[in-house]
Amino acid sequence: MKLNKIFLGALAAVAFSSCSDQMDYKEFSIYDTAYMQKKFERAGGFLSTIYADLDSDFGNYSGAMLSSATDESVYSHDGNAIESFFNGAWSPTNANSSIWTTCYHGIAYCNLFLDEFTGLKFEDYALDKNFKAEMYQYNNYQFEARFLRAYYYFLLVRQYGGVPLITSNMTADEASVQPRVSADEIFAFIDSECAAIKDSITKDYGDLGDLAMTPANNGRANNLAVLALRARAALYHASPLFNANNDKGLWQKAAELNKAVIDSCTARGMKLSNDYKGLFIGNTNWSDAAAVGEIIFGRRMPTENRNFETYNFPVGMTGAGAGGGGGNCPSQNLVEAYEDGDKRFEQTVACNGDSWPNANTVPLETFQGGMNGQPLAYATPTGYYLKKYVTESVQIAGNGANTCKHVWVTFRLAEFYLNYAEAMLNLSGSGYEASAGFTMTPKYAIDLVRRRAGLAGIETGLSAEQFKEKYEKERFVELAFEGHRFFDVRRWMEGNKYFKTIYGLKITKNADGTFKEEKTVVQNRQWDDSKMNLFPIPQSEILKSGNVLVQNPGW
């Protein structure tokens, strides 16, 4: 879109990368290009707002996470919009299309910035003592904008396949009639953009010497974020959904690029944190050294609140815990994916008898008739409640009610060990071998992640198919509730295998105080391989284009 008058509010929904503070946003009113070009802070403020379109999922569907459209969880409130993904209501006229709108909004702003606000000299400020640092920061903005544009295209391609590729500033009418290009072309664009900027964008905002200005520099995408985007996009491109002919060259590239992320993080002293739980505590994960050593990039939410805790705390609590909504309840499908002794289980899933959260003075009773169990309204239908990303120290009621920070982890190092393992498994055909030019085997990469969880390495002697099953289970538990499962299963084209029957645990308390546990079907869900791996293009966008946009197959 071409804009002559833009009003940009104070936006603090930001990203961070090895940061110690959030970006500092001010309110900007941009009346025209000349106004923008007068001061550094106006150009910087405009760019910073583009970060606000980054994705997160702290209950995007009126409290329900995308996890509750997968086999990770079930949302405890019947009739929630999340059910449209599996109850037959999903359609071009009910397209769950917020990503389409949000991403093209972000892309339009990136294009506007790149076309109108790069190459400025700010000569009136040449004698300012901070001029050199300000110009360094300003010249980096163009690379941030290109990263953000590439990232928004990744969100679009994983969801829709091919989409319109718009790389210059257009009016809304011009943009609406652009045709779709192939998914291959979108992936190629993402790859070329990341390759072009990876050596130019700032590597470490905390190590700029005299060029560093204020903590406002923290929170911006650095070169590791660029490498991570390029690597994740390469894995998606190589996956069955986008690689119907199983082109080994795409798997080779995915292995190379994901290994490059691992090597770059290692060279910078980053490693897997010994505190898995701490990676997802928003009050500390942006500053704790162990978390920062693993987290590559993430989105820090604009204000402290307790919304996510209110959505997901158990129902039936009293006092300072009263008012919990039940929320996204982990499934038995997920629970059975954990191996005995896996530390991640108790850091992700709240079970019957657990003392959790802090405000709950009585151990959880998720059994039938228990204080936190059915038939209470919105009580867990699966026998479990969610811990991961939920800050247990929050109180949602009473005089001590408080709030907390929330940070959505976009890229972290463990993902790239798993990505590499997947690419190498598909390349070498074995979990125990590396192809020529590589030394790290899939087993070695996965075992690094498993050992952090207190598990032994994967056993030897598995067939390629058995190893694949092991890998998919490992990815399931390590990345649970981080937004991966919904798209992983789709890119593997395995929805019929994983997403149709969702189980829970029915717990009954016996007269002698023991418990009877029975695995039960909680939901039977619809799945259609002919269309549900990709989203429908919103019908409103097709009509707006004059039918230039072509709908995805099956929709």
mmCIF file with all atom_site columns, C-alpha atoms in Angstrom, residues 96-290:
data_model
loop_
_atom_site.group_PDB
_atom_site.id
_atom_site.type_symbol
_atom_site.label_atom_id
_atom_site.label_alt_id
_atom_site.label_comp_id
_atom_site.label_asym_id
_atom_site.label_entity_id
_atom_site.label_seq_id
_atom_site.pdbx_PDB_ins_code
_atom_site.Cartn_x
_atom_site.Cartn_y
_atom_site.Cartn_z
_atom_site.occupancy
_atom_site.B_iso_or_equiv
_atom_site.pdbx_formal_charge
_atom_site.auth_seq_id
_atom_site.auth_comp_id
_atom_site.auth_asym_id
_atom_site.auth_atom_id
_atom_site.pdbx_PDB_model_num
ATOM 1   C CA . ASN A 1 96  ? -9.197 -18.742 10.129 1.00 0.00 ? 96  ASN A CA 1
ATOM 2   C CA . SER A 1 97  ? -7.349 -16.161 8.117  1.00 0.00 ? 97  SER A CA 1
ATOM 3   C CA . SER A 1 98  ? -5.699 -13.854 10.648 1.00 0.00 ? 98  SER A CA 1
ATOM 4   C CA . ILE A 1 99  ? -2.225 -14.852 9.447  1.00 0.00 ? 99  ILE A CA 1
ATOM 5   C CA . TRP A 1 100 ? -3.073 -13.808 5.875  1.00 0.00 ? 100 TRP A CA 1
ATOM 6   C CA . THR A 1 101 ? -4.176 -10.361 7.015  1.00 0.00 ? 101 THR A CA 1
ATOM 7   C CA . THR A 1 102 ? -1.418 -9.854  9.580  1.00 0.00 ? 102 THR A CA 1
ATOM 8   C CA . CYS A 1 103 ? 1.416  -11.018 7.362  1.00 0.00 ? 103 CYS A CA 1
ATOM 9   C CA . TYR A 1 104 ? 0.429  -8.922  4.376  1.00 0.00 ? 104 TYR A CA 1
ATOM 10  C CA . HIS A 1 105 ? 0.098  -5.944  6.694  1.00 0.00 ? 105 HIS A CA 1
ATOM 11  C CA . GLY A 1 106 ? 3.660  -6.541  7.883  1.00 0.00 ? 106 GLY A CA 1
ATOM 12  C CA . ILE A 1 107 ? 4.914  -7.139  4.337  1.00 0.00 ? 107 ILE A CA 1
ATOM 13  C CA . ALA A 1 108 ? 3.313  -3.899  3.123  1.00 0.00 ? 108 ALA A CA 1
ATOM 14  C CA . TYR A 1 109 ? 5.080  -1.953  5.850  1.00 0.00 ? 109 TYR A CA 1
ATOM 15  C CA . CYS A 1 110 ? 8.393  -3.657  5.095  1.00 0.00 ? 110 CYS A CA 1
ATOM 16  C CA . ASN A 1 111 ? 8.051  -2.753  1.421  1.00 0.00 ? 111 ASN A CA 1
ATOM 17  C CA . LEU A 1 112 ? 7.139  0.814   2.296  1.00 0.00 ? 112 LEU A CA 1
ATOM 18  C CA . PHE A 1 113 ? 10.165 1.169   4.547  1.00 0.00 ? 113 PHE A CA 1
ATOM 19  C CA . LEU A 1 114 ? 12.535 -0.366  2.001  1.00 0.00 ? 114 LEU A CA 1
ATOM 20  C CA . ASP A 1 115 ? 11.200 1.742   -0.874 1.00 0.00 ? 115 ASP A CA 1
ATOM 21  C CA . GLU A 1 116 ? 10.822 5.063   0.905  1.00 0.00 ? 116 GLU A CA 1
ATOM 22  C CA . PHE A 1 117 ? 13.028 5.240   3.982  1.00 0.00 ? 117 PHE A CA 1
ATOM 23  C CA . THR A 1 118 ? 16.409 3.698   3.141  1.00 0.00 ? 118 THR A CA 1
ATOM 24  C CA . GLY A 1 119 ? 19.483 5.586   2.013  1.00 0.00 ? 119 GLY A CA 1
ATOM 25  C CA . LEU A 1 120 ? 18.777 8.659   4.109  1.00 0.00 ? 120 LEU A CA 1
ATOM 26  C CA . LYS A 1 121 ? 21.767 10.791  5.169  1.00 0.00 ? 121 LYS A CA 1
ATOM 27  C CA . PHE A 1 122 ? 20.428 12.864  8.096  1.00 0.00 ? 122 PHE A CA 1
ATOM 28  C CA . GLU A 1 123 ? 23.072 15.482  7.350  1.00 0.00 ? 123 GLU A CA 1
ATOM 29  C CA . ASP A 1 124 ? 21.547 17.969  9.789  1.00 0.00 ? 124 ASP A CA 1
ATOM 30  C CA . TYR A 1 125 ? 22.728 15.709  12.602 1.00 0.00 ? 125 TYR A CA 1
ATOM 31  C CA . ALA A 1 126 ? 26.267 15.078  11.374 1.00 0.00 ? 126 ALA A CA 1
ATOM 32  C CA . LEU A 1 127 ? 27.814 16.940  14.293 1.00 0.00 ? 127 LEU A CA 1
ATOM 33  C CA . ASP A 1 128 ? 25.827 15.109  16.975 1.00 0.00 ? 128 ASP A CA 1
ATOM 34  C CA . LYS A 1 129 ? 28.017 13.101  19.322 1.00 0.00 ? 129 LYS A CA 1
ATOM 35  C CA . ASN A 1 130 ? 25.940 9.980   18.645 1.00 0.00 ? 130 ASN A CA 1
ATOM 36  C CA . PHE A 1 131 ? 25.765 10.449  14.890 1.00 0.00 ? 131 PHE A CA 1
ATOM 37  C CA . LYS A 1 132 ? 28.015 7.505   14.033 1.00 0.00 ? 132 LYS A CA 1
ATOM 38  C CA . ALA A 1 133 ? 26.085 5.127   16.284 1.00 0.00 ? 133 ALA A CA 1
ATOM 39  C CA . GLU A 1 134 ? 22.757 6.432   15.019 1.00 0.00 ? 134 GLU A CA 1
ATOM 40  C CA . MET A 1 135 ? 23.779 5.959   11.406 1.00 0.00 ? 135 MET A CA 1
ATOM 41  C CA . TYR A 1 136 ? 25.001 2.443   12.136 1.00 0.00 ? 136 TYR A CA 1
ATOM 42  C CA . GLN A 1 137 ? 21.666 1.588   13.701 1.00 0.00 ? 137 GLN A CA 1
ATOM 43  C CA . TYR A 1 138 ? 19.729 3.255   10.886 1.00 0.00 ? 138 TYR A CA 1
ATOM 44  C CA . ASN A 1 139 ? 21.695 1.429   8.168  1.00 0.00 ? 139 ASN A CA 1
ATOM 45  C CA . ASN A 1 140 ? 20.909 -1.871  9.889  1.00 0.00 ? 140 ASN A CA 1
ATOM 46  C CA . TYR A 1 141 ? 17.160 -1.228  9.699  1.00 0.00 ? 141 TYR A CA 1
ATOM 47  C CA . GLN A 1 142 ? 16.993 -2.243  6.049  1.00 0.00 ? 142 GLN A CA 1
ATOM 48  C CA . PHE A 1 143 ? 18.299 -5.706  6.897  1.00 0.00 ? 143 PHE A CA 1
ATOM 49  C CA . GLU A 1 144 ? 15.822 -6.053  9.744  1.00 0.00 ? 144 GLU A CA 1
ATOM 50  C CA . ALA A 1 145 ? 13.019 -5.139  7.352  1.00 0.00 ? 145 ALA A CA 1
ATOM 51  C CA . ARG A 1 146 ? 14.155 -7.745  4.844  1.00 0.00 ? 146 ARG A CA 1
ATOM 52  C CA . PHE A 1 147 ? 14.335 -10.390 7.571  1.00 0.00 ? 147 PHE A CA 1
ATOM 53  C CA . LEU A 1 148 ? 10.847 -9.543  8.790  1.00 0.00 ? 148 LEU A CA 1
ATOM 54  C CA . ARG A 1 149 ? 9.435  -9.626  5.254  1.00 0.00 ? 149 ARG A CA 1
ATOM 55  C CA . ALA A 1 150 ? 11.031 -13.036 4.647  1.00 0.00 ? 150 ALA A CA 1
ATOM 56  C CA . TYR A 1 151 ? 9.676  -14.295 7.966  1.00 0.00 ? 151 TYR A CA 1
ATOM 57  C CA . TYR A 1 152 ? 6.146  -13.203 7.120  1.00 0.00 ? 152 TYR A CA 1
ATOM 58  C CA . TYR A 1 153 ? 6.431  -15.017 3.805  1.00 0.00 ? 153 TYR A CA 1
ATOM 59  C CA . PHE A 1 154 ? 7.493  -18.143 5.671  1.00 0.00 ? 154 PHE A CA 1
ATOM 60  C CA . LEU A 1 155 ? 4.359  -17.966 7.834  1.00 0.00 ? 155 LEU A CA 1
ATOM 61  C CA . LEU A 1 156 ? 2.280  -17.620 4.674  1.00 0.00 ? 156 LEU A CA 1
ATOM 62  C CA . VAL A 1 157 ? 3.892  -20.407 2.666  1.00 0.00 ? 157 VAL A CA 1
ATOM 63  C CA . ARG A 1 158 ? 3.730  -22.994 5.453  1.00 0.00 ? 158 ARG A CA 1
ATOM 64  C CA . GLN A 1 159 ? 0.028  -22.218 5.823  1.00 0.00 ? 159 GLN A CA 1
ATOM 65  C CA . TYR A 1 160 ? -1.146 -21.653 2.246  1.00 0.00 ? 160 TYR A CA 1
ATOM 66  C CA . GLY A 1 161 ? 1.579  -22.929 -0.063 1.00 0.00 ? 161 GLY A CA 1
ATOM 67  C CA . GLY A 1 162 ? 2.029  -20.494 -2.934 1.00 0.00 ? 162 GLY A CA 1
ATOM 68  C CA . VAL A 1 163 ? 0.867  -16.924 -2.281 1.00 0.00 ? 163 VAL A CA 1
ATOM 69  C CA . PRO A 1 164 ? 1.221  -13.540 -4.012 1.00 0.00 ? 164 PRO A CA 1
ATOM 70  C CA . LEU A 1 165 ? 4.837  -12.386 -3.841 1.00 0.00 ? 165 LEU A CA 1
ATOM 71  C CA . ILE A 1 166 ? 4.821  -8.608  -3.355 1.00 0.00 ? 166 ILE A CA 1
ATOM 72  C CA . THR A 1 167 ? 8.236  -7.015  -2.937 1.00 0.00 ? 167 THR A CA 1
ATOM 73  C CA . SER A 1 168 ? 7.575  -3.343  -3.671 1.00 0.00 ? 168 SER A CA 1
ATOM 74  C CA . ASN A 1 169 ? 5.299  -0.674  -2.284 1.00 0.00 ? 169 ASN A CA 1
ATOM 75  C CA . MET A 1 170 ? 1.824  -0.927  -3.853 1.00 0.00 ? 170 MET A CA 1
ATOM 76  C CA . THR A 1 171 ? -1.593 0.545   -3.338 1.00 0.00 ? 171 THR A CA 1
ATOM 77  C CA . ALA A 1 172 ? -4.142 -1.716  -1.724 1.00 0.00 ? 172 ALA A CA 1
ATOM 78  C CA . ASP A 1 173 ? -5.944 -2.099  -5.044 1.00 0.00 ? 173 ASP A CA 1
ATOM 79  C CA . GLU A 1 174 ? -2.725 -3.091  -6.820 1.00 0.00 ? 174 GLU A CA 1
ATOM 80  C CA . ALA A 1 175 ? -1.795 -5.593  -4.128 1.00 0.00 ? 175 ALA A CA 1
ATOM 81  C CA . SER A 1 176 ? -5.209 -7.255  -4.077 1.00 0.00 ? 176 SER A CA 1
ATOM 82  C CA . VAL A 1 177 ? -5.017 -8.411  -7.710 1.00 0.00 ? 177 VAL A CA 1
ATOM 83  C CA . GLN A 1 178 ? -1.559 -9.987  -7.585 1.00 0.00 ? 178 GLN A CA 1
ATOM 84  C CA . PRO A 1 179 ? -1.613 -13.687 -8.554 1.00 0.00 ? 179 PRO A CA 1
ATOM 85  C CA . ARG A 1 180 ? -0.221 -16.512 -6.484 1.00 0.00 ? 180 ARG A CA 1
ATOM 86  C CA . VAL A 1 181 ? 3.259  -17.795 -7.275 1.00 0.00 ? 181 VAL A CA 1
ATOM 87  C CA . SER A 1 182 ? 4.346  -21.330 -6.454 1.00 0.00 ? 182 SER A CA 1
ATOM 88  C CA . ALA A 1 183 ? 5.505  -22.450 -3.026 1.00 0.00 ? 183 ALA A CA 1
ATOM 89  C CA . ASP A 1 184 ? 8.902  -23.159 -4.603 1.00 0.00 ? 184 ASP A CA 1
ATOM 90  C CA . GLU A 1 185 ? 9.166  -19.506 -5.597 1.00 0.00 ? 185 GLU A CA 1
ATOM 91  C CA . ILE A 1 186 ? 8.261  -18.327 -2.100 1.00 0.00 ? 186 ILE A CA 1
ATOM 92  C CA . PHE A 1 187 ? 10.841 -20.643 -0.527 1.00 0.00 ? 187 PHE A CA 1
ATOM 93  C CA . ALA A 1 188 ? 13.413 -19.433 -3.056 1.00 0.00 ? 188 ALA A CA 1
ATOM 94  C CA . PHE A 1 189 ? 12.643 -15.826 -2.123 1.00 0.00 ? 189 PHE A CA 1
ATOM 95  C CA . ILE A 1 190 ? 13.044 -16.540 1.596  1.00 0.00 ? 190 ILE A CA 1
ATOM 96  C CA . ASP A 1 191 ? 16.334 -18.320 0.958  1.00 0.00 ? 191 ASP A CA 1
ATOM 97  C CA . SER A 1 192 ? 17.742 -15.611 -1.283 1.00 0.00 ? 192 SER A CA 1
ATOM 98  C CA . GLU A 1 193 ? 16.763 -12.811 1.099  1.00 0.00 ? 193 GLU A CA 1
ATOM 99  C CA . CYS A 1 194 ? 18.355 -14.563 4.071  1.00 0.00 ? 194 CYS A CA 1
ATOM 100 C CA . ALA A 1 195 ? 21.491 -15.341 2.071  1.00 0.00 ? 195 ALA A CA 1
ATOM 101 C CA . ALA A 1 196 ? 21.729 -11.709 0.985  1.00 0.00 ? 196 ALA A CA 1
ATOM 102 C CA . ILE A 1 197 ? 21.501 -10.185 4.470  1.00 0.00 ? 197 ILE A CA 1
ATOM 103 C CA . LYS A 1 198 ? 23.079 -12.782 6.777  1.00 0.00 ? 198 LYS A CA 1
ATOM 104 C CA . ASP A 1 199 ? 26.534 -11.192 6.646  1.00 0.00 ? 199 ASP A CA 1
ATOM 105 C CA . SER A 1 200 ? 25.272 -7.604  6.753  1.00 0.00 ? 200 SER A CA 1
ATOM 106 C CA . ILE A 1 201 ? 22.751 -7.538  9.579  1.00 0.00 ? 201 ILE A CA 1
ATOM 107 C CA . THR A 1 202 ? 24.166 -6.950  13.065 1.00 0.00 ? 202 THR A CA 1
ATOM 108 C CA . LYS A 1 203 ? 25.573 -10.098 14.631 1.00 0.00 ? 203 LYS A CA 1
ATOM 109 C CA . ASP A 1 204 ? 25.369 -9.099  18.297 1.00 0.00 ? 204 ASP A CA 1
ATOM 110 C CA . TYR A 1 205 ? 23.653 -5.958  19.519 1.00 0.00 ? 205 TYR A CA 1
ATOM 111 C CA . GLY A 1 206 ? 25.344 -6.343  22.881 1.00 0.00 ? 206 GLY A CA 1
ATOM 112 C CA . ASP A 1 207 ? 28.852 -6.114  21.399 1.00 0.00 ? 207 ASP A CA 1
ATOM 113 C CA . LEU A 1 208 ? 28.917 -2.929  19.350 1.00 0.00 ? 208 LEU A CA 1
ATOM 114 C CA . GLY A 1 209 ? 31.426 -0.952  21.366 1.00 0.00 ? 209 GLY A CA 1
ATOM 115 C CA . ASP A 1 210 ? 31.041 2.780   20.735 1.00 0.00 ? 210 ASP A CA 1
ATOM 116 C CA . LEU A 1 211 ? 28.238 2.073   18.274 1.00 0.00 ? 211 LEU A CA 1
ATOM 117 C CA . ALA A 1 212 ? 25.952 0.779   21.019 1.00 0.00 ? 212 ALA A CA 1
ATOM 118 C CA . MET A 1 213 ? 23.463 3.412   22.130 1.00 0.00 ? 213 MET A CA 1
ATOM 119 C CA . THR A 1 214 ? 20.748 2.233   24.493 1.00 0.00 ? 214 THR A CA 1
ATOM 120 C CA . PRO A 1 215 ? 18.982 -0.972  25.512 1.00 0.00 ? 215 PRO A CA 1
ATOM 121 C CA . ALA A 1 216 ? 16.502 -0.113  22.731 1.00 0.00 ? 216 ALA A CA 1
ATOM 122 C CA . ASN A 1 217 ? 18.923 -1.915  20.407 1.00 0.00 ? 217 ASN A CA 1
ATOM 123 C CA . ASN A 1 218 ? 18.194 -5.129  22.248 1.00 0.00 ? 218 ASN A CA 1
ATOM 124 C CA . GLY A 1 219 ? 15.342 -7.182  20.924 1.00 0.00 ? 219 GLY A CA 1
ATOM 125 C CA . ARG A 1 220 ? 16.029 -6.834  17.229 1.00 0.00 ? 220 ARG A CA 1
ATOM 126 C CA . ALA A 1 221 ? 16.731 -9.640  14.802 1.00 0.00 ? 221 ALA A CA 1
ATOM 127 C CA . ASN A 1 222 ? 20.412 -10.444 14.470 1.00 0.00 ? 222 ASN A CA 1
ATOM 128 C CA . ASN A 1 223 ? 22.232 -12.709 12.034 1.00 0.00 ? 223 ASN A CA 1
ATOM 129 C CA . LEU A 1 224 ? 21.406 -15.849 14.045 1.00 0.00 ? 224 LEU A CA 1
ATOM 130 C CA . ALA A 1 225 ? 17.712 -15.133 13.567 1.00 0.00 ? 225 ALA A CA 1
ATOM 131 C CA . VAL A 1 226 ? 18.348 -14.846 9.823  1.00 0.00 ? 226 VAL A CA 1
ATOM 132 C CA . LEU A 1 227 ? 20.227 -18.161 9.763  1.00 0.00 ? 227 LEU A CA 1
ATOM 133 C CA . ALA A 1 228 ? 17.472 -19.795 11.808 1.00 0.00 ? 228 ALA A CA 1
ATOM 134 C CA . LEU A 1 229 ? 14.713 -18.628 9.471  1.00 0.00 ? 229 LEU A CA 1
ATOM 135 C CA . ARG A 1 230 ? 16.643 -19.803 6.436  1.00 0.00 ? 230 ARG A CA 1
ATOM 136 C CA . ALA A 1 231 ? 17.239 -23.219 8.015  1.00 0.00 ? 231 ALA A CA 1
ATOM 137 C CA . ARG A 1 232 ? 13.675 -23.784 9.175  1.00 0.00 ? 232 ARG A CA 1
ATOM 138 C CA . ALA A 1 233 ? 12.290 -22.732 5.791  1.00 0.00 ? 233 ALA A CA 1
ATOM 139 C CA . ALA A 1 234 ? 14.680 -25.167 4.086  1.00 0.00 ? 234 ALA A CA 1
ATOM 140 C CA . LEU A 1 235 ? 13.375 -28.035 6.247  1.00 0.00 ? 235 LEU A CA 1
ATOM 141 C CA . TYR A 1 236 ? 9.790  -27.204 5.335  1.00 0.00 ? 236 TYR A CA 1
ATOM 142 C CA . HIS A 1 237 ? 10.681 -26.975 1.654  1.00 0.00 ? 237 HIS A CA 1
ATOM 143 C CA . ALA A 1 238 ? 12.261 -30.439 1.783  1.00 0.00 ? 238 ALA A CA 1
ATOM 144 C CA . SER A 1 239 ? 9.273  -31.996 3.579  1.00 0.00 ? 239 SER A CA 1
ATOM 145 C CA . PRO A 1 240 ? 6.743  -34.213 1.758  1.00 0.00 ? 240 PRO A CA 1
ATOM 146 C CA . LEU A 1 241 ? 4.042  -31.533 1.557  1.00 0.00 ? 241 LEU A CA 1
ATOM 147 C CA . PHE A 1 242 ? 6.309  -29.331 -0.573 1.00 0.00 ? 242 PHE A CA 1
ATOM 148 C CA . ASN A 1 243 ? 8.675  -31.968 -1.980 1.00 0.00 ? 243 ASN A CA 1
ATOM 149 C CA . ALA A 1 244 ? 6.430  -34.511 -3.645 1.00 0.00 ? 244 ALA A CA 1
ATOM 150 C CA . ASN A 1 245 ? 9.302  -36.085 -5.597 1.00 0.00 ? 245 ASN A CA 1
ATOM 151 C CA . ASN A 1 246 ? 11.544 -36.380 -2.520 1.00 0.00 ? 246 ASN A CA 1
ATOM 152 C CA . ASP A 1 247 ? 14.300 -34.308 -4.074 1.00 0.00 ? 247 ASP A CA 1
ATOM 153 C CA . LYS A 1 248 ? 17.398 -35.255 -2.051 1.00 0.00 ? 248 LYS A CA 1
ATOM 154 C CA . GLY A 1 249 ? 18.973 -31.943 -2.942 1.00 0.00 ? 249 GLY A CA 1
ATOM 155 C CA . LEU A 1 250 ? 16.402 -30.181 -0.770 1.00 0.00 ? 250 LEU A CA 1
ATOM 156 C CA . TRP A 1 251 ? 17.203 -32.467 2.157  1.00 0.00 ? 251 TRP A CA 1
ATOM 157 C CA . GLN A 1 252 ? 20.909 -31.830 1.586  1.00 0.00 ? 252 GLN A CA 1
ATOM 158 C CA . LYS A 1 253 ? 20.342 -28.094 1.739  1.00 0.00 ? 253 LYS A CA 1
ATOM 159 C CA . ALA A 1 254 ? 18.198 -28.419 4.864  1.00 0.00 ? 254 ALA A CA 1
ATOM 160 C CA . ALA A 1 255 ? 20.926 -30.434 6.581  1.00 0.00 ? 255 ALA A CA 1
ATOM 161 C CA . GLU A 1 256 ? 23.592 -27.894 5.629  1.00 0.00 ? 256 GLU A CA 1
ATOM 162 C CA . LEU A 1 257 ? 21.628 -24.860 6.751  1.00 0.00 ? 257 LEU A CA 1
ATOM 163 C CA . ASN A 1 258 ? 20.479 -26.350 10.043 1.00 0.00 ? 258 ASN A CA 1
ATOM 164 C CA . LYS A 1 259 ? 24.031 -27.463 10.795 1.00 0.00 ? 259 LYS A CA 1
ATOM 165 C CA . ALA A 1 260 ? 25.130 -23.892 10.051 1.00 0.00 ? 260 ALA A CA 1
ATOM 166 C CA . VAL A 1 261 ? 22.800 -22.621 12.776 1.00 0.00 ? 261 VAL A CA 1
ATOM 167 C CA . ILE A 1 262 ? 24.226 -25.128 15.253 1.00 0.00 ? 262 ILE A CA 1
ATOM 168 C CA . ASP A 1 263 ? 27.799 -24.201 14.338 1.00 0.00 ? 263 ASP A CA 1
ATOM 169 C CA . SER A 1 264 ? 27.134 -20.469 14.531 1.00 0.00 ? 264 SER A CA 1
ATOM 170 C CA . CYS A 1 265 ? 25.455 -20.768 17.922 1.00 0.00 ? 265 CYS A CA 1
ATOM 171 C CA . THR A 1 266 ? 28.293 -22.948 19.207 1.00 0.00 ? 266 THR A CA 1
ATOM 172 C CA . ALA A 1 267 ? 30.894 -20.461 17.986 1.00 0.00 ? 267 ALA A CA 1
ATOM 173 C CA . ARG A 1 268 ? 29.062 -17.772 19.942 1.00 0.00 ? 268 ARG A CA 1
ATOM 174 C CA . GLY A 1 269 ? 29.101 -19.838 23.126 1.00 0.00 ? 269 GLY A CA 1
ATOM 175 C CA . MET A 1 270 ? 25.424 -20.781 23.003 1.00 0.00 ? 270 MET A CA 1
ATOM 176 C CA . LYS A 1 271 ? 24.268 -24.207 24.119 1.00 0.00 ? 271 LYS A CA 1
ATOM 177 C CA . LEU A 1 272 ? 21.241 -26.123 25.356 1.00 0.00 ? 272 LEU A CA 1
ATOM 178 C CA . SER A 1 273 ? 20.089 -24.780 28.696 1.00 0.00 ? 273 SER A CA 1
ATOM 179 C CA . ASN A 1 274 ? 20.170 -27.170 31.629 1.00 0.00 ? 274 ASN A CA 1
ATOM 180 C CA . ASP A 1 275 ? 16.827 -25.675 32.690 1.00 0.00 ? 275 ASP A CA 1
ATOM 181 C CA . TYR A 1 276 ? 14.135 -26.639 30.173 1.00 0.00 ? 276 TYR A CA 1
ATOM 182 C CA . LYS A 1 277 ? 11.374 -25.114 32.303 1.00 0.00 ? 277 LYS A CA 1
ATOM 183 C CA . GLY A 1 278 ? 13.188 -21.797 32.483 1.00 0.00 ? 278 GLY A CA 1
ATOM 184 C CA . LEU A 1 279 ? 13.083 -21.382 28.713 1.00 0.00 ? 279 LEU A CA 1
ATOM 185 C CA . PHE A 1 280 ? 9.372  -20.579 28.923 1.00 0.00 ? 280 PHE A CA 1
ATOM 186 C CA . ILE A 1 281 ? 9.111  -18.368 32.018 1.00 0.00 ? 281 ILE A CA 1
ATOM 187 C CA . GLY A 1 282 ? 8.541  -14.912 30.579 1.00 0.00 ? 282 GLY A CA 1
ATOM 188 C CA . ASN A 1 283 ? 9.670  -13.088 33.703 1.00 0.00 ? 283 ASN A CA 1
ATOM 189 C CA . THR A 1 284 ? 13.204 -14.406 33.301 1.00 0.00 ? 284 THR A CA 1
ATOM 190 C CA . ASN A 1 285 ? 13.813 -16.106 29.951 1.00 0.00 ? 285 ASN A CA 1
ATOM 191 C CA . TRP A 1 286 ? 14.809 -12.832 28.261 1.00 0.00 ? 286 TRP A CA 1
ATOM 192 C CA . SER A 1 287 ? 17.564 -12.195 30.791 1.00 0.00 ? 287 SER A CA 1
ATOM 193 C CA . ASP A 1 288 ? 18.591 -15.499 32.398 1.00 0.00 ? 288 ASP A CA 1
ATOM 194 C CA . ALA A 1 289 ? 22.003 -16.522 31.061 1.00 0.00 ? 289 ALA A CA 1
ATOM 195 C CA . ALA A 1 290 ? 21.055 -20.174 30.579 1.00 0.00 ? 290 ALA A CA 1
#
